[in-house]
mmCIF file of C-alpha atoms in Angstrom:
data_model
loop_
_atom_site.group_PDB
_atom_site.id
_atom_site.type_symbol
_atom_site.label_atom_id
_atom_site.label_comp_id
_atom_site.label_asym_id
_atom_site.label_seq_id
_atom_site.Cartn_x
_atom_site.Cartn_y
_atom_site.Cartn_z
ATOM 1 C CA MET X 23 13.840 -18.237 -10.153
ATOM 2 C CA LYS X 24 11.486 -17.024 -12.868
ATOM 3 C CA LYS X 25 9.439 -13.865 -12.395
ATOM 4 C CA TYR X 26 6.988 -12.062 -14.630
ATOM 5 C CA VAL X 27 7.328 -8.304 -14.927
ATOM 6 C CA ILE X 28 4.712 -5.888 -16.278
ATOM 7 C CA LYS X 29 6.339 -3.109 -18.314
ATOM 8 C CA TYR X 30 5.168 -0.513 -20.762
ATOM 9 C CA ALA X 31 4.959 -1.818 -24.320
ATOM 10 C CA GLY X 32 8.241 -0.116 -25.187
ATOM 11 C CA GLY X 33 10.053 -1.970 -22.424
ATOM 12 C CA ILE X 34 10.224 0.939 -19.961
ATOM 13 C CA GLU X 35 9.595 0.137 -16.289
ATOM 14 C CA GLN X 36 6.238 1.208 -14.877
ATOM 15 C CA HIS X 37 5.240 2.067 -11.294
ATOM 16 C CA ILE X 38 1.500 2.524 -11.663
ATOM 17 C CA MET X 39 0.780 -1.064 -10.602
ATOM 18 C CA GLN X 40 2.655 -3.972 -9.062
ATOM 19 C CA ALA X 41 5.378 -4.868 -11.516
ATOM 20 C CA VAL X 42 6.845 -8.223 -10.441
ATOM 21 C CA HIS X 43 4.795 -11.424 -10.125
ATOM 22 C CA ASN X 44 5.466 -15.080 -9.393
ATOM 23 C CA SER X 45 3.385 -16.388 -12.303
ATOM 24 C CA TYR X 46 2.197 -15.227 -15.698
ATOM 25 C CA ASN X 47 -1.440 -15.578 -14.629
ATOM 26 C CA GLU X 48 -0.869 -13.323 -11.615
ATOM 27 C CA ALA X 49 0.688 -10.685 -13.865
ATOM 28 C CA VAL X 50 -2.246 -10.876 -16.289
ATOM 29 C CA GLN X 51 -4.728 -10.507 -13.432
ATOM 30 C CA THR X 52 -2.915 -7.455 -12.036
ATOM 31 C CA LEU X 53 -2.822 -5.857 -15.481
ATOM 32 C CA MET X 54 -6.506 -6.502 -16.171
ATOM 33 C CA ASP X 55 -7.536 -5.217 -12.730
ATOM 34 C CA TYR X 56 -5.592 -2.026 -13.331
ATOM 35 C CA LEU X 57 -7.013 -1.539 -16.818
ATOM 36 C CA ASN X 58 -10.559 -2.042 -15.564
ATOM 37 C CA ALA X 59 -10.056 0.483 -12.769
ATOM 38 C CA ASN X 60 -8.334 2.999 -15.039
ATOM 39 C CA ASN X 61 -10.880 2.766 -17.849
ATOM 40 C CA ASP X 62 -13.983 2.574 -15.681
ATOM 41 C CA PHE X 63 -15.247 6.086 -16.483
ATOM 42 C CA LEU X 64 -13.349 6.709 -19.733
ATOM 43 C CA SER X 65 -14.502 6.448 -23.322
ATOM 44 C CA LEU X 66 -12.526 4.546 -25.957
ATOM 45 C CA THR X 67 -11.448 7.856 -27.496
ATOM 46 C CA ASP X 68 -10.100 9.296 -24.248
ATOM 47 C CA ASP X 69 -6.324 9.873 -24.302
ATOM 48 C CA ASN X 70 -6.023 8.179 -20.897
ATOM 49 C CA TYR X 71 -7.813 5.005 -22.006
ATOM 50 C CA LEU X 72 -5.425 2.034 -21.797
ATOM 51 C CA THR X 73 -5.426 -1.405 -23.403
ATOM 52 C CA PRO X 74 -3.318 -4.537 -22.897
ATOM 53 C CA PHE X 75 -1.324 -3.473 -25.963
ATOM 54 C CA ASP X 76 0.061 -0.530 -23.972
ATOM 55 C CA PHE X 77 1.940 -3.028 -21.784
ATOM 56 C CA LYS X 78 3.869 -6.254 -22.029
ATOM 57 C CA ILE X 79 4.730 -9.040 -19.601
ATOM 58 C CA GLU X 80 8.363 -10.167 -19.585
ATOM 59 C CA GLU X 81 9.654 -13.413 -18.129
ATOM 60 C CA VAL X 82 12.906 -12.775 -16.268
ATOM 61 C CA GLU X 83 15.301 -14.628 -14.010
ATOM 62 C CA SER X 84 15.110 -13.056 -10.571
ATOM 63 C CA ALA X 85 17.357 -13.251 -7.539
ATOM 64 C CA GLU X 86 16.089 -14.550 -4.196
ATOM 65 C CA VAL X 87 13.661 -12.279 -2.394
ATOM 66 C CA ASN X 88 16.155 -11.498 0.392
ATOM 67 C CA GLU X 89 18.560 -10.148 -2.242
ATOM 68 C CA VAL X 90 15.937 -8.036 -4.030
ATOM 69 C CA ILE X 91 13.785 -6.743 -1.157
ATOM 70 C CA THR X 92 16.335 -5.563 1.347
ATOM 71 C CA ASP X 93 14.682 -2.550 2.998
ATOM 72 C CA PHE X 94 11.432 -0.647 3.433
ATOM 73 C CA GLU X 95 11.673 1.278 0.152
ATOM 74 C CA SER X 96 12.284 -1.803 -1.987
ATOM 75 C CA ALA X 97 9.440 -3.579 -0.169
ATOM 76 C CA ARG X 98 7.039 -0.712 -0.788
ATOM 77 C CA GLU X 99 8.008 -0.637 -4.460
ATOM 78 C CA ALA X 100 7.493 -4.401 -4.743
ATOM 79 C CA LEU X 101 3.980 -3.942 -3.362
ATOM 80 C CA GLY X 102 3.210 -1.263 -5.925
ATOM 81 C CA GLY X 103 3.468 1.728 -3.608
ATOM 82 C CA LYS X 104 5.322 5.006 -4.027
ATOM 83 C CA PRO X 105 6.588 7.512 -1.431
ATOM 84 C CA ASN X 106 3.940 9.939 -0.183
ATOM 85 C CA VAL X 107 1.153 8.482 -2.334
ATOM 86 C CA ASP X 108 0.659 5.045 -0.771
ATOM 87 C CA PHE X 109 -2.514 6.178 0.945
ATOM 88 C CA TYR X 110 -5.124 8.888 0.620
ATOM 89 C CA VAL X 111 -6.840 10.397 3.642
ATOM 90 C CA VAL X 112 -10.622 10.373 3.281
ATOM 91 C CA LYS X 113 -13.673 10.519 5.508
ATOM 92 C CA ARG X 114 -14.951 7.072 4.529
ATOM 93 C CA LYS X 115 -12.866 3.996 3.819
ATOM 94 C CA HIS X 116 -13.580 2.418 0.439
ATOM 95 C CA SER X 117 -10.332 0.588 -0.379
ATOM 96 C CA GLU X 118 -7.016 -0.542 1.080
ATOM 97 C CA LYS X 119 -5.360 2.524 -0.433
ATOM 98 C CA VAL X 120 -7.175 4.988 1.779
ATOM 99 C CA ALA X 121 -6.885 5.892 5.439
ATOM 100 C CA ILE X 122 -9.796 7.286 7.416
ATOM 101 C CA PHE X 123 -9.268 10.844 8.660
ATOM 102 C CA GLU X 124 -10.355 9.907 12.186
ATOM 103 C CA ASP X 125 -7.721 7.163 12.338
ATOM 104 C CA ILE X 126 -4.991 9.565 11.245
ATOM 105 C CA ALA X 127 -6.135 12.089 13.837
ATOM 106 C CA ARG X 128 -6.043 9.457 16.580
ATOM 107 C CA LEU X 129 -2.603 8.346 15.459
ATOM 108 C CA VAL X 130 -1.336 11.886 15.910
ATOM 109 C CA THR X 131 -3.124 12.672 19.179
ATOM 110 C CA ASP X 132 -2.924 9.307 20.945
ATOM 111 C CA ILE X 133 0.591 8.166 20.121
ATOM 112 C CA ASN X 134 3.111 7.996 22.937
ATOM 113 C CA PRO X 135 6.234 9.875 21.746
ATOM 114 C CA LYS X 136 8.413 7.280 23.481
ATOM 115 C CA HIS X 137 7.200 4.623 21.061
ATOM 116 C CA ILE X 138 7.462 6.486 17.755
ATOM 117 C CA LYS X 139 10.760 4.864 16.694
ATOM 118 C CA ALA X 140 9.463 1.421 17.630
ATOM 119 C CA LEU X 141 6.242 1.940 15.666
ATOM 120 C CA ILE X 142 8.147 3.145 12.609
ATOM 121 C CA ALA X 143 10.355 0.047 12.807
ATOM 122 C CA LEU X 144 7.292 -2.180 13.232
ATOM 123 C CA ASN X 145 5.653 -0.649 10.153
ATOM 124 C CA LYS X 146 8.821 -1.373 8.189
ATOM 125 C CA LEU X 147 8.858 -4.993 9.394
ATOM 126 C CA PHE X 148 5.192 -5.454 8.473
ATOM 127 C CA THR X 149 5.755 -3.991 5.000
ATOM 128 C CA ILE X 150 8.924 -5.969 4.236
ATOM 129 C CA ALA X 151 7.346 -9.207 5.512
ATOM 130 C CA GLU X 152 4.272 -8.575 3.344
ATOM 131 C CA ALA X 153 6.508 -8.110 0.294
ATOM 132 C CA TRP X 154 8.541 -11.241 1.062
ATOM 133 C CA ASN X 155 5.397 -13.324 1.501
ATOM 134 C CA LYS X 156 3.927 -11.961 -1.707
ATOM 135 C CA GLU X 157 7.074 -13.002 -3.561
ATOM 136 C CA ASP X 158 6.797 -16.460 -1.968
ATOM 137 C CA GLY X 159 3.112 -16.719 -2.839
ATOM 138 C CA PHE X 160 2.294 -17.217 0.842
ATOM 139 C CA VAL X 161 -0.991 -15.990 2.323
ATOM 140 C CA PRO X 162 -1.325 -16.811 6.043
ATOM 141 C CA ASP X 163 -4.687 -18.372 6.813
ATOM 142 C CA PHE X 164 -5.270 -18.745 10.555
ATOM 143 C CA SER X 165 -8.490 -20.651 9.939
ATOM 144 C CA ASP X 166 -6.395 -23.397 8.315
ATOM 145 C CA TRP X 167 -4.808 -25.498 11.043
ATOM 146 C CA ASN X 168 -2.977 -27.577 8.447
ATOM 147 C CA GLN X 169 -1.021 -24.566 7.216
ATOM 148 C CA ASN X 170 2.182 -24.047 9.180
ATOM 149 C CA LYS X 171 3.195 -20.450 9.791
ATOM 150 C CA TRP X 172 6.734 -19.817 10.948
ATOM 151 C CA PHE X 173 8.160 -16.939 12.978
ATOM 152 C CA PRO X 174 11.690 -15.681 13.681
ATOM 153 C CA TRP X 175 12.791 -16.449 17.222
ATOM 154 C CA PHE X 176 15.177 -14.296 19.232
ATOM 155 C CA LYS X 177 17.498 -14.615 22.168
ATOM 156 C CA TYR X 178 18.765 -11.724 24.263
ATOM 157 C CA ASP X 179 22.520 -11.145 24.417
ATOM 158 C CA LYS X 180 23.261 -9.180 27.563
ATOM 159 C CA ASP X 181 26.821 -8.426 26.428
ATOM 160 C CA ALA X 182 25.565 -6.846 23.204
ATOM 161 C CA ALA X 183 22.468 -5.436 24.955
ATOM 162 C CA GLY X 184 20.267 -6.657 22.138
ATOM 163 C CA PHE X 185 18.427 -9.594 20.583
ATOM 164 C CA TYR X 186 19.750 -11.852 17.860
ATOM 165 C CA ALA X 187 17.838 -14.287 15.666
ATOM 166 C CA ILE X 188 18.305 -18.009 16.183
ATOM 167 C CA ALA X 189 17.207 -21.099 14.293
ATOM 168 C CA ASN X 190 14.389 -22.031 16.667
ATOM 169 C CA THR X 191 11.229 -21.146 14.786
ATOM 170 C CA ALA X 192 7.774 -22.331 15.688
ATOM 171 C CA PRO X 193 4.611 -23.266 13.746
ATOM 172 C CA SER X 194 1.421 -21.300 14.181
ATOM 173 C CA PHE X 195 -0.399 -23.742 16.442
ATOM 174 C CA ALA X 196 2.166 -23.017 19.159
ATOM 175 C CA TYR X 197 2.742 -19.298 18.674
ATOM 176 C CA SER X 198 -0.243 -17.920 16.788
ATOM 177 C CA TYR X 199 -0.403 -14.910 19.089
ATOM 178 C CA PHE X 200 2.378 -13.300 17.061
ATOM 179 C CA GLY X 201 -0.153 -12.533 14.346
ATOM 180 C CA SER X 202 -0.129 -12.977 10.606
ATOM 181 C CA ARG X 203 1.928 -9.912 9.681
ATOM 182 C CA LEU X 204 5.266 -11.412 10.706
ATOM 183 C CA CYS X 205 4.951 -15.101 9.867
ATOM 184 C CA PHE X 206 6.391 -16.986 6.918
ATOM 185 C CA LYS X 207 5.978 -20.054 4.738
ATOM 186 C CA THR X 208 9.017 -22.009 5.914
ATOM 187 C CA PRO X 209 11.307 -22.061 8.971
ATOM 188 C CA GLU X 210 14.223 -21.190 6.702
ATOM 189 C CA ARG X 211 12.493 -18.040 5.468
ATOM 190 C CA ALA X 212 11.517 -17.011 9.008
ATOM 191 C CA GLU X 213 15.079 -17.436 10.265
ATOM 192 C CA GLN X 214 16.428 -15.578 7.228
ATOM 193 C CA PHE X 215 14.045 -12.666 7.835
ATOM 194 C CA GLY X 216 14.882 -12.479 11.532
ATOM 195 C CA LYS X 217 18.623 -12.405 10.925
ATOM 196 C CA GLN X 218 18.443 -9.932 8.041
ATOM 197 C CA PHE X 219 16.330 -7.447 9.992
ATOM 198 C CA GLU X 220 17.634 -7.882 13.531
ATOM 199 C CA ASP X 221 18.184 -4.132 13.766
ATOM 200 C CA LEU X 222 14.494 -3.384 13.146
ATOM 201 C CA TYR X 223 13.369 -6.064 15.597
ATOM 202 C CA ASN X 224 15.653 -4.585 18.250
ATOM 203 C CA LYS X 225 14.088 -1.144 17.736
ATOM 204 C CA VAL X 226 10.730 -2.756 18.459
ATOM 205 C CA PHE X 227 11.835 -4.941 21.370
ATOM 206 C CA LEU X 228 14.124 -2.561 23.263
#
């Protein structure tokens, strides 16, 4: 399928904003949003001032999302994040890229050590699912009853002492309590996600 990738004008990959997009218009919007934020307090003569001519948008043939986004790191990169700089800790929240100091403190003091591995796995599932849905252009809207939202379904195998994904997925009107972070556009995508990341689901479930 076709994707649109924002690169530096010379063709070098960039990691200062989301690189891969499903449409040309989405790529243009991401680029313009970044330029506006970057140039907000800069003069035209500032060395850090950027223009659209500093970048280019390439149309490329891309593999399926399950072949490209295969783990937490590739998901974080697809969402425009980088290790150790995804979030900034501040006293007041003013964007999605910041975490409130009080929340971080509570996370450290209130967390049950027995659940740390499960919470890490859950964070990975949330992040990978977000990246998959972004690639699919799917935004769950639980106020829209006409929009189906599909979830992986699991069955416990006592011999293997673990859960495995099966084909039985369910639309949102039946299982909306699962929440929007782990639902998908089609039953095929939900089943694919469940099977590909069974190990992470088992770390959460068991």
